[in-house]
Amino acid sequence: MSEEKQHEENHRDRPMSYMNTVILTGLIGGIFWSGLSYFAYVINLTEISPNVLLEPWALGSWKKGWLGTVISIVMIGVVSIVAALFYYAVLRRFPSMWVGICYGIILFLLVFIVLNPIFPGISPFNELGRNTIITSVCLYVLYGVFVGYSISYEEGEMNYKKKKGAKF
């Protein structure tokens, strides 16, 4: 019985792997910030709902209701995992908040200018309202800082533990 209890304690104290942390950061970041984006849509700060993600692929009016919103937010979370993995692969060694800000701006430009033709629910960039652009840029910047700082912090912690372990 004591061996079983000790085995449980060892599993409980084991930290999550770095890759799992990156994936979870991307998922939570995507869900949280797209949920906040939906709230901004509801209070008319932006004219773009998260549901635009479903428009090119889903048929029926359900995609404009609550079910479409929930599925869209979860799908954005899944797509956000890819964005977090990209940050991990390319930018994780830069612990500056400015890198996250630039990453968020690049993601904004990618979605609103490069990928704009894929999403019929998003007007061309030059036709978007000022509130929509400002709100969207802010949300993307906050997302970039959240993902970037979380991943870079974890990288710094791992490097610190390696250096600390190498000294002893």
PDB file of C-alpha atoms in Angstrom:
ATOM      1  CA  MET A   1       0.000   0.000   0.000  1.00  0.00           C
ATOM      2  CA  SER A   2       2.827   2.430   0.815  1.00  0.00           C
ATOM      3  CA  GLU A   3       4.484   1.755  -2.568  1.00  0.00           C
ATOM      4  CA  GLU A   4       1.239   2.697  -4.299  1.00  0.00           C
ATOM      5  CA  LYS A   5       0.990   5.923  -2.312  1.00  0.00           C
ATOM      6  CA  GLN A   6       4.606   6.811  -3.089  1.00  0.00           C
ATOM      7  CA  HIS A   7       3.983   6.096  -6.802  1.00  0.00           C
ATOM      8  CA  GLU A   8       0.988   8.484  -6.752  1.00  0.00           C
ATOM      9  CA  GLU A   9       3.071  11.207  -5.088  1.00  0.00           C
ATOM     10  CA  ASN A  10       5.816  10.851  -7.699  1.00  0.00           C
ATOM     11  CA  HIS A  11       3.284  11.247 -10.510  1.00  0.00           C
ATOM     12  CA  ARG A  12       1.637  14.217  -8.850  1.00  0.00           C
ATOM     13  CA  ASP A  13       4.913  16.111  -8.422  1.00  0.00           C
ATOM     14  CA  ARG A  14       6.143  15.513 -11.969  1.00  0.00           C
ATOM     15  CA  PRO A  15       5.936  18.779 -13.937  1.00  0.00           C
ATOM     16  CA  MET A  16       4.307  18.959 -17.330  1.00  0.00           C
ATOM     17  CA  SER A  17       6.668  18.577 -20.290  1.00  0.00           C
ATOM     18  CA  TYR A  18       7.707  21.703 -22.148  1.00  0.00           C
ATOM     19  CA  MET A  19       5.878  20.657 -25.319  1.00  0.00           C
ATOM     20  CA  ASN A  20       2.672  20.001 -23.350  1.00  0.00           C
ATOM     21  CA  THR A  21       3.014  23.458 -21.829  1.00  0.00           C
ATOM     22  CA  VAL A  22       3.359  25.010 -25.298  1.00  0.00           C
ATOM     23  CA  ILE A  23       0.288  23.144 -26.583  1.00  0.00           C
ATOM     24  CA  LEU A  24      -1.769  24.031 -23.525  1.00  0.00           C
ATOM     25  CA  THR A  25      -0.665  27.665 -23.736  1.00  0.00           C
ATOM     26  CA  GLY A  26      -1.788  27.823 -27.367  1.00  0.00           C
ATOM     27  CA  LEU A  27      -5.131  26.175 -26.653  1.00  0.00           C
ATOM     28  CA  ILE A  28      -5.949  28.288 -23.600  1.00  0.00           C
ATOM     29  CA  GLY A  29      -4.694  31.465 -25.276  1.00  0.00           C
ATOM     30  CA  GLY A  30      -6.808  30.863 -28.366  1.00  0.00           C
ATOM     31  CA  ILE A  31      -9.940  30.039 -26.399  1.00  0.00           C
ATOM     32  CA  PHE A  32      -9.519  32.912 -23.936  1.00  0.00           C
ATOM     33  CA  TRP A  33      -8.696  35.637 -26.450  1.00  0.00           C
ATOM     34  CA  SER A  34     -11.307  34.508 -28.994  1.00  0.00           C
ATOM     35  CA  GLY A  35     -13.855  34.425 -26.160  1.00  0.00           C
ATOM     36  CA  LEU A  36     -12.849  37.979 -25.321  1.00  0.00           C
ATOM     37  CA  SER A  37     -13.156  38.806 -29.012  1.00  0.00           C
ATOM     38  CA  TYR A  38     -16.705  37.479 -28.993  1.00  0.00           C
ATOM     39  CA  PHE A  39     -17.464  39.688 -25.998  1.00  0.00           C
ATOM     40  CA  ALA A  40     -16.049  42.664 -27.952  1.00  0.00           C
ATOM     41  CA  TYR A  41     -18.355  41.684 -30.827  1.00  0.00           C
ATOM     42  CA  VAL A  42     -21.375  41.544 -28.511  1.00  0.00           C
ATOM     43  CA  ILE A  43     -20.718  45.038 -27.144  1.00  0.00           C
ATOM     44  CA  ASN A  44     -20.081  46.374 -30.671  1.00  0.00           C
ATOM     45  CA  LEU A  45     -16.366  47.073 -30.384  1.00  0.00           C
ATOM     46  CA  THR A  46     -15.779  44.961 -33.479  1.00  0.00           C
ATOM     47  CA  GLU A  47     -17.915  43.849 -36.393  1.00  0.00           C
ATOM     48  CA  ILE A  48     -16.172  40.477 -36.622  1.00  0.00           C
ATOM     49  CA  SER A  49     -17.498  37.491 -34.711  1.00  0.00           C
ATOM     50  CA  PRO A  50     -15.415  34.348 -34.117  1.00  0.00           C
ATOM     51  CA  ASN A  51     -18.065  32.588 -36.239  1.00  0.00           C
ATOM     52  CA  VAL A  52     -16.318  33.821 -39.403  1.00  0.00           C
ATOM     53  CA  LEU A  53     -14.054  30.801 -39.030  1.00  0.00           C
ATOM     54  CA  LEU A  54     -16.959  28.466 -39.904  1.00  0.00           C
ATOM     55  CA  GLU A  55     -18.404  30.448 -42.816  1.00  0.00           C
ATOM     56  CA  PRO A  56     -16.272  28.975 -45.603  1.00  0.00           C
ATOM     57  CA  TRP A  57     -16.686  25.357 -44.459  1.00  0.00           C
ATOM     58  CA  ALA A  58     -19.986  24.842 -42.646  1.00  0.00           C
ATOM     59  CA  LEU A  59     -23.458  24.851 -44.133  1.00  0.00           C
ATOM     60  CA  GLY A  60     -26.640  25.916 -42.390  1.00  0.00           C
ATOM     61  CA  SER A  61     -27.756  28.697 -40.119  1.00  0.00           C
ATOM     62  CA  TRP A  62     -26.570  26.932 -36.953  1.00  0.00           C
ATOM     63  CA  LYS A  63     -23.101  28.409 -37.452  1.00  0.00           C
ATOM     64  CA  LYS A  64     -24.466  31.883 -36.602  1.00  0.00           C
ATOM     65  CA  GLY A  65     -26.036  30.731 -33.313  1.00  0.00           C
ATOM     66  CA  TRP A  66     -24.571  29.826 -29.936  1.00  0.00           C
ATOM     67  CA  LEU A  67     -23.409  26.396 -31.134  1.00  0.00           C
ATOM     68  CA  GLY A  68     -21.478  27.957 -34.004  1.00  0.00           C
ATOM     69  CA  THR A  69     -19.902  30.434 -31.612  1.00  0.00           C
ATOM     70  CA  VAL A  70     -18.760  27.733 -29.183  1.00  0.00           C
ATOM     71  CA  ILE A  71     -17.408  25.523 -31.972  1.00  0.00           C
ATOM     72  CA  SER A  72     -15.638  28.514 -33.537  1.00  0.00           C
ATOM     73  CA  ILE A  73     -13.985  29.489 -30.262  1.00  0.00           C
ATOM     74  CA  VAL A  74     -12.771  25.923 -29.703  1.00  0.00           C
ATOM     75  CA  MET A  75     -11.531  25.718 -33.313  1.00  0.00           C
ATOM     76  CA  ILE A  76      -9.635  28.982 -32.844  1.00  0.00           C
ATOM     77  CA  GLY A  77      -8.064  27.394 -29.773  1.00  0.00           C
ATOM     78  CA  VAL A  78      -6.931  24.431 -31.870  1.00  0.00           C
ATOM     79  CA  VAL A  79      -5.547  26.694 -34.616  1.00  0.00           C
ATOM     80  CA  SER A  80      -3.837  28.669 -31.883  1.00  0.00           C
ATOM     81  CA  ILE A  81      -1.875  25.564 -30.938  1.00  0.00           C
ATOM     82  CA  VAL A  82      -0.216  25.777 -34.373  1.00  0.00           C
ATOM     83  CA  ALA A  83       0.616  29.452 -33.746  1.00  0.00           C
ATOM     84  CA  ALA A  84       2.102  28.572 -30.345  1.00  0.00           C
ATOM     85  CA  LEU A  85       4.173  25.763 -31.868  1.00  0.00           C
ATOM     86  CA  PHE A  86       5.474  28.187 -34.490  1.00  0.00           C
ATOM     87  CA  TYR A  87       6.441  30.637 -31.746  1.00  0.00           C
ATOM     88  CA  TYR A  88       8.138  27.777 -29.891  1.00  0.00           C
ATOM     89  CA  ALA A  89      10.096  26.750 -32.979  1.00  0.00           C
ATOM     90  CA  VAL A  90      11.222  30.199 -34.054  1.00  0.00           C
ATOM     91  CA  LEU A  91      11.000  32.801 -31.281  1.00  0.00           C
ATOM     92  CA  ARG A  92      11.156  31.067 -27.895  1.00  0.00           C
ATOM     93  CA  ARG A  93      14.692  32.236 -27.135  1.00  0.00           C
ATOM     94  CA  PHE A  94      13.674  35.904 -27.118  1.00  0.00           C
ATOM     95  CA  PRO A  95      12.223  36.746 -23.693  1.00  0.00           C
ATOM     96  CA  SER A  96      11.194  40.276 -24.638  1.00  0.00           C
ATOM     97  CA  MET A  97       7.627  41.473 -24.484  1.00  0.00           C
ATOM     98  CA  TRP A  98       8.275  43.306 -27.767  1.00  0.00           C
ATOM     99  CA  VAL A  99       8.744  40.025 -29.604  1.00  0.00           C
ATOM    100  CA  GLY A 100       5.255  38.954 -28.463  1.00  0.00           C
ATOM    101  CA  ILE A 101       3.818  42.316 -29.526  1.00  0.00           C
ATOM    102  CA  CYS A 102       5.405  42.019 -32.971  1.00  0.00           C
ATOM    103  CA  TYR A 103       4.213  38.412 -33.222  1.00  0.00           C
ATOM    104  CA  GLY A 104       0.643  39.522 -32.465  1.00  0.00           C
ATOM    105  CA  ILE A 105       0.836  42.262 -35.098  1.00  0.00           C
ATOM    106  CA  ILE A 106       2.196  39.793 -37.661  1.00  0.00           C
ATOM    107  CA  LEU A 107      -0.664  37.393 -36.879  1.00  0.00           C
ATOM    108  CA  PHE A 108      -3.152  40.258 -37.262  1.00  0.00           C
ATOM    109  CA  LEU A 109      -1.711  41.181 -40.666  1.00  0.00           C
ATOM    110  CA  LEU A 110      -1.690  37.530 -41.709  1.00  0.00           C
ATOM    111  CA  VAL A 111      -5.378  37.059 -40.872  1.00  0.00           C
ATOM    112  CA  PHE A 112      -6.739  40.432 -41.975  1.00  0.00           C
ATOM    113  CA  ILE A 113      -4.691  40.972 -45.126  1.00  0.00           C
ATOM    114  CA  VAL A 114      -3.217  37.685 -46.393  1.00  0.00           C
ATOM    115  CA  LEU A 115      -5.994  35.259 -45.389  1.00  0.00           C
ATOM    116  CA  ASN A 116      -8.821  37.771 -45.794  1.00  0.00           C
ATOM    117  CA  PRO A 117     -10.130  36.293 -49.078  1.00  0.00           C
ATOM    118  CA  ILE A 118     -10.764  32.947 -47.345  1.00  0.00           C
ATOM    119  CA  PHE A 119     -13.193  34.518 -44.860  1.00  0.00           C
ATOM    120  CA  PRO A 120     -16.196  36.136 -46.550  1.00  0.00           C
ATOM    121  CA  GLY A 121     -17.428  37.449 -43.165  1.00  0.00           C
ATOM    122  CA  ILE A 122     -14.442  39.783 -42.864  1.00  0.00           C
ATOM    123  CA  SER A 123     -14.653  42.873 -45.047  1.00  0.00           C
ATOM    124  CA  PRO A 124     -11.537  43.916 -46.978  1.00  0.00           C
ATOM    125  CA  PHE A 125      -9.065  45.665 -44.689  1.00  0.00           C
ATOM    126  CA  ASN A 126      -9.627  49.140 -46.125  1.00  0.00           C
ATOM    127  CA  GLU A 127     -13.399  48.803 -45.531  1.00  0.00           C
ATOM    128  CA  LEU A 128     -13.163  47.820 -41.856  1.00  0.00           C
ATOM    129  CA  GLY A 129     -14.229  50.332 -39.227  1.00  0.00           C
ATOM    130  CA  ARG A 130     -11.733  52.035 -36.962  1.00  0.00           C
ATOM    131  CA  ASN A 131     -13.126  50.345 -33.829  1.00  0.00           C
ATOM    132  CA  THR A 132     -12.832  46.932 -35.449  1.00  0.00           C
ATOM    133  CA  ILE A 133      -9.219  47.479 -36.473  1.00  0.00           C
ATOM    134  CA  ILE A 134      -8.137  48.933 -33.118  1.00  0.00           C
ATOM    135  CA  THR A 135      -9.932  46.248 -31.099  1.00  0.00           C
ATOM    136  CA  SER A 136      -8.588  43.449 -33.290  1.00  0.00           C
ATOM    137  CA  VAL A 137      -5.004  44.730 -33.201  1.00  0.00           C
ATOM    138  CA  CYS A 138      -5.189  45.015 -29.404  1.00  0.00           C
ATOM    139  CA  LEU A 139      -6.557  41.485 -29.039  1.00  0.00           C
ATOM    140  CA  TYR A 140      -3.916  40.038 -31.361  1.00  0.00           C
ATOM    141  CA  VAL A 141      -1.145  41.923 -29.545  1.00  0.00           C
ATOM    142  CA  LEU A 142      -2.398  40.667 -26.169  1.00  0.00           C
ATOM    143  CA  TYR A 143      -2.584  37.139 -27.570  1.00  0.00           C
ATOM    144  CA  GLY A 144       0.974  37.442 -28.921  1.00  0.00           C
ATOM    145  CA  VAL A 145       2.280  38.701 -25.582  1.00  0.00           C
ATOM    146  CA  PHE A 146       0.427  35.956 -23.691  1.00  0.00           C
ATOM    147  CA  VAL A 147       1.730  33.138 -25.883  1.00  0.00           C
ATOM    148  CA  GLY A 148       5.179  34.635 -26.370  1.00  0.00           C
ATOM    149  CA  TYR A 149       5.872  35.481 -22.778  1.00  0.00           C
ATOM    150  CA  SER A 150       4.508  32.164 -21.504  1.00  0.00           C
ATOM    151  CA  ILE A 151       6.671  30.141 -23.886  1.00  0.00           C
ATOM    152  CA  SER A 152       9.769  32.312 -23.417  1.00  0.00           C
ATOM    153  CA  TYR A 153       9.374  32.185 -19.640  1.00  0.00           C
ATOM    154  CA  GLU A 154       9.227  28.400 -19.725  1.00  0.00           C
ATOM    155  CA  GLU A 155      12.337  28.361 -21.941  1.00  0.00           C
ATOM    156  CA  GLY A 156      14.166  30.579 -19.447  1.00  0.00           C
ATOM    157  CA  GLU A 157      13.135  28.349 -16.553  1.00  0.00           C
ATOM    158  CA  MET A 158      14.401  25.257 -18.347  1.00  0.00           C
ATOM    159  CA  ASN A 159      17.731  26.935 -19.132  1.00  0.00           C
ATOM    160  CA  TYR A 160      18.056  28.071 -15.512  1.00  0.00           C
ATOM    161  CA  LYS A 161      17.416  24.546 -14.223  1.00  0.00           C
ATOM    162  CA  LYS A 162      19.977  23.128 -16.675  1.00  0.00           C
ATOM    163  CA  LYS A 163      22.615  25.651 -15.555  1.00  0.00           C
ATOM    164  CA  LYS A 164      21.789  25.075 -11.920  1.00  0.00           C
ATOM    165  CA  GLY A 165      22.000  21.312 -12.385  1.00  0.00           C
ATOM    166  CA  ALA A 166      25.324  21.571 -14.263  1.00  0.00           C
ATOM    167  CA  LYS A 167      26.969  23.477 -11.396  1.00  0.00           C
ATOM    168  CA  PHE A 168      26.335  20.750  -8.853  1.00  0.00           C
TER     169      PHE A 168
END
